[in-house]
Amino acid sequence: MTAYVEERRDAFGVEPICRAIGVPVSTHYARRSRKPSRRELADHELLVEIEAARSGRRRVYGARKTWKELKRLKGAIVRVAAHAAAR
């Protein structure tokens, strides 16, 4: 939601967009200025590791092979987290 508003704020303004999608303006500004959560930071770290695991393989690995490669390189990794972060 925040990205949508930010992409169109110059053309339409924040208040009209928020009114059209039914979100209070204060919610938009609060979401924009908050610090990333621990999960967002962990997902970012996992994405970096996924990109590193896939980079040497001409980026043709699917979810299963990427997960196996991460497991081989890093040890135990939660499969659900890897799939969720890869999406």
mmCIF file of C-alpha atoms in Angstrom:
data_model
loop_
_atom_site.group_PDB
_atom_site.id
_atom_site.type_symbol
_atom_site.label_atom_id
_atom_site.label_comp_id
_atom_site.label_asym_id
_atom_site.label_seq_id
_atom_site.Cartn_x
_atom_site.Cartn_y
_atom_site.Cartn_z
ATOM 1 C CA MET A 1 0.000 0.000 0.000
ATOM 2 C CA THR A 2 2.744 2.454 0.909
ATOM 3 C CA ALA A 3 4.653 1.739 -2.304
ATOM 4 C CA TYR A 4 1.484 2.285 -4.350
ATOM 5 C CA VAL A 5 0.892 5.689 -2.755
ATOM 6 C CA GLU A 6 4.550 6.708 -3.072
ATOM 7 C CA GLU A 7 4.611 5.860 -6.788
ATOM 8 C CA ARG A 8 1.594 8.080 -7.494
ATOM 9 C CA ARG A 9 1.943 10.848 -4.919
ATOM 10 C CA ASP A 10 3.406 13.394 -7.352
ATOM 11 C CA ALA A 11 0.566 12.961 -9.811
ATOM 12 C CA PHE A 12 -2.392 12.809 -7.416
ATOM 13 C CA GLY A 13 -1.254 13.691 -3.901
ATOM 14 C CA VAL A 14 -1.277 11.493 -0.820
ATOM 15 C CA GLU A 15 -4.658 12.510 0.628
ATOM 16 C CA PRO A 16 -6.784 11.776 -2.478
ATOM 17 C CA ILE A 17 -5.117 8.407 -3.008
ATOM 18 C CA CYS A 18 -5.607 7.382 0.610
ATOM 19 C CA ARG A 19 -9.232 8.492 0.476
ATOM 20 C CA ALA A 20 -9.814 6.473 -2.713
ATOM 21 C CA ILE A 21 -8.350 3.264 -1.278
ATOM 22 C CA GLY A 22 -9.943 3.775 2.134
ATOM 23 C CA VAL A 23 -6.800 4.179 4.214
ATOM 24 C CA PRO A 24 -6.257 6.997 6.710
ATOM 25 C CA VAL A 25 -3.462 9.388 5.751
ATOM 26 C CA SER A 26 -1.911 8.984 9.196
ATOM 27 C CA THR A 27 -1.566 5.228 8.566
ATOM 28 C CA HIS A 28 0.351 5.891 5.357
ATOM 29 C CA TYR A 29 2.791 8.243 7.069
ATOM 30 C CA ALA A 30 3.186 5.909 10.076
ATOM 31 C CA ARG A 31 4.017 2.935 7.824
ATOM 32 C CA ARG A 32 6.417 5.012 5.769
ATOM 33 C CA SER A 33 8.411 6.251 8.754
ATOM 34 C CA ARG A 34 8.587 3.081 10.868
ATOM 35 C CA LYS A 35 11.713 1.005 11.240
ATOM 36 C CA PRO A 36 11.821 -2.396 9.537
ATOM 37 C CA SER A 37 10.701 -5.274 11.744
ATOM 38 C CA ARG A 38 12.949 -8.153 12.737
ATOM 39 C CA ARG A 39 11.163 -10.378 10.236
ATOM 40 C CA GLU A 40 11.698 -7.899 7.395
ATOM 41 C CA LEU A 41 15.403 -7.716 8.273
ATOM 42 C CA ALA A 42 15.671 -11.516 8.473
ATOM 43 C CA ASP A 43 13.849 -11.875 5.133
ATOM 44 C CA HIS A 44 16.275 -9.416 3.567
ATOM 45 C CA GLU A 45 19.265 -11.424 4.857
ATOM 46 C CA LEU A 46 17.677 -14.618 3.538
ATOM 47 C CA LEU A 47 17.115 -13.025 0.115
ATOM 48 C CA VAL A 48 20.779 -12.072 -0.035
ATOM 49 C CA GLU A 49 21.720 -15.680 0.743
ATOM 50 C CA ILE A 50 19.261 -16.998 -1.848
ATOM 51 C CA GLU A 51 20.698 -14.687 -4.503
ATOM 52 C CA ALA A 52 24.218 -15.825 -3.597
ATOM 53 C CA ALA A 53 23.196 -19.497 -3.825
ATOM 54 C CA ARG A 54 21.568 -18.970 -7.215
ATOM 55 C CA SER A 55 24.156 -16.644 -8.761
ATOM 56 C CA GLY A 56 26.668 -19.339 -9.670
ATOM 57 C CA ARG A 57 24.018 -21.524 -11.287
ATOM 58 C CA ARG A 58 22.977 -19.172 -14.090
ATOM 59 C CA ARG A 59 19.870 -18.463 -12.006
ATOM 60 C CA VAL A 60 18.088 -21.585 -13.271
ATOM 61 C CA TYR A 61 17.519 -23.190 -9.861
ATOM 62 C CA GLY A 62 13.919 -23.561 -8.772
ATOM 63 C CA ALA A 63 12.682 -23.387 -5.187
ATOM 64 C CA ARG A 64 13.573 -26.990 -4.306
ATOM 65 C CA LYS A 65 17.143 -26.895 -5.623
ATOM 66 C CA THR A 66 17.735 -23.458 -4.127
ATOM 67 C CA TRP A 67 16.571 -24.729 -0.743
ATOM 68 C CA LYS A 68 18.857 -27.759 -1.001
ATOM 69 C CA GLU A 69 21.791 -25.532 -1.967
ATOM 70 C CA LEU A 70 21.141 -23.245 1.012
ATOM 71 C CA LYS A 71 20.841 -26.254 3.294
ATOM 72 C CA ARG A 72 24.156 -27.590 1.969
ATOM 73 C CA LEU A 73 25.923 -24.251 2.391
ATOM 74 C CA LYS A 74 24.394 -23.015 5.611
ATOM 75 C CA GLY A 75 23.136 -26.109 7.392
ATOM 76 C CA ALA A 76 19.613 -26.170 8.742
ATOM 77 C CA ILE A 77 17.325 -23.607 7.188
ATOM 78 C CA VAL A 78 13.601 -23.408 7.539
ATOM 79 C CA ARG A 79 12.091 -24.471 4.221
ATOM 80 C CA VAL A 80 8.940 -22.389 4.617
ATOM 81 C CA ALA A 81 10.963 -19.246 5.291
ATOM 82 C CA ALA A 82 13.098 -19.844 2.223
ATOM 83 C CA HIS A 83 10.048 -20.320 0.006
ATOM 84 C CA ALA A 84 8.261 -17.291 1.471
ATOM 85 C CA ALA A 85 11.267 -15.021 1.075
ATOM 86 C CA ALA A 86 11.910 -16.220 -2.473
ATOM 87 C CA ARG A 87 8.465 -15.162 -3.628
#
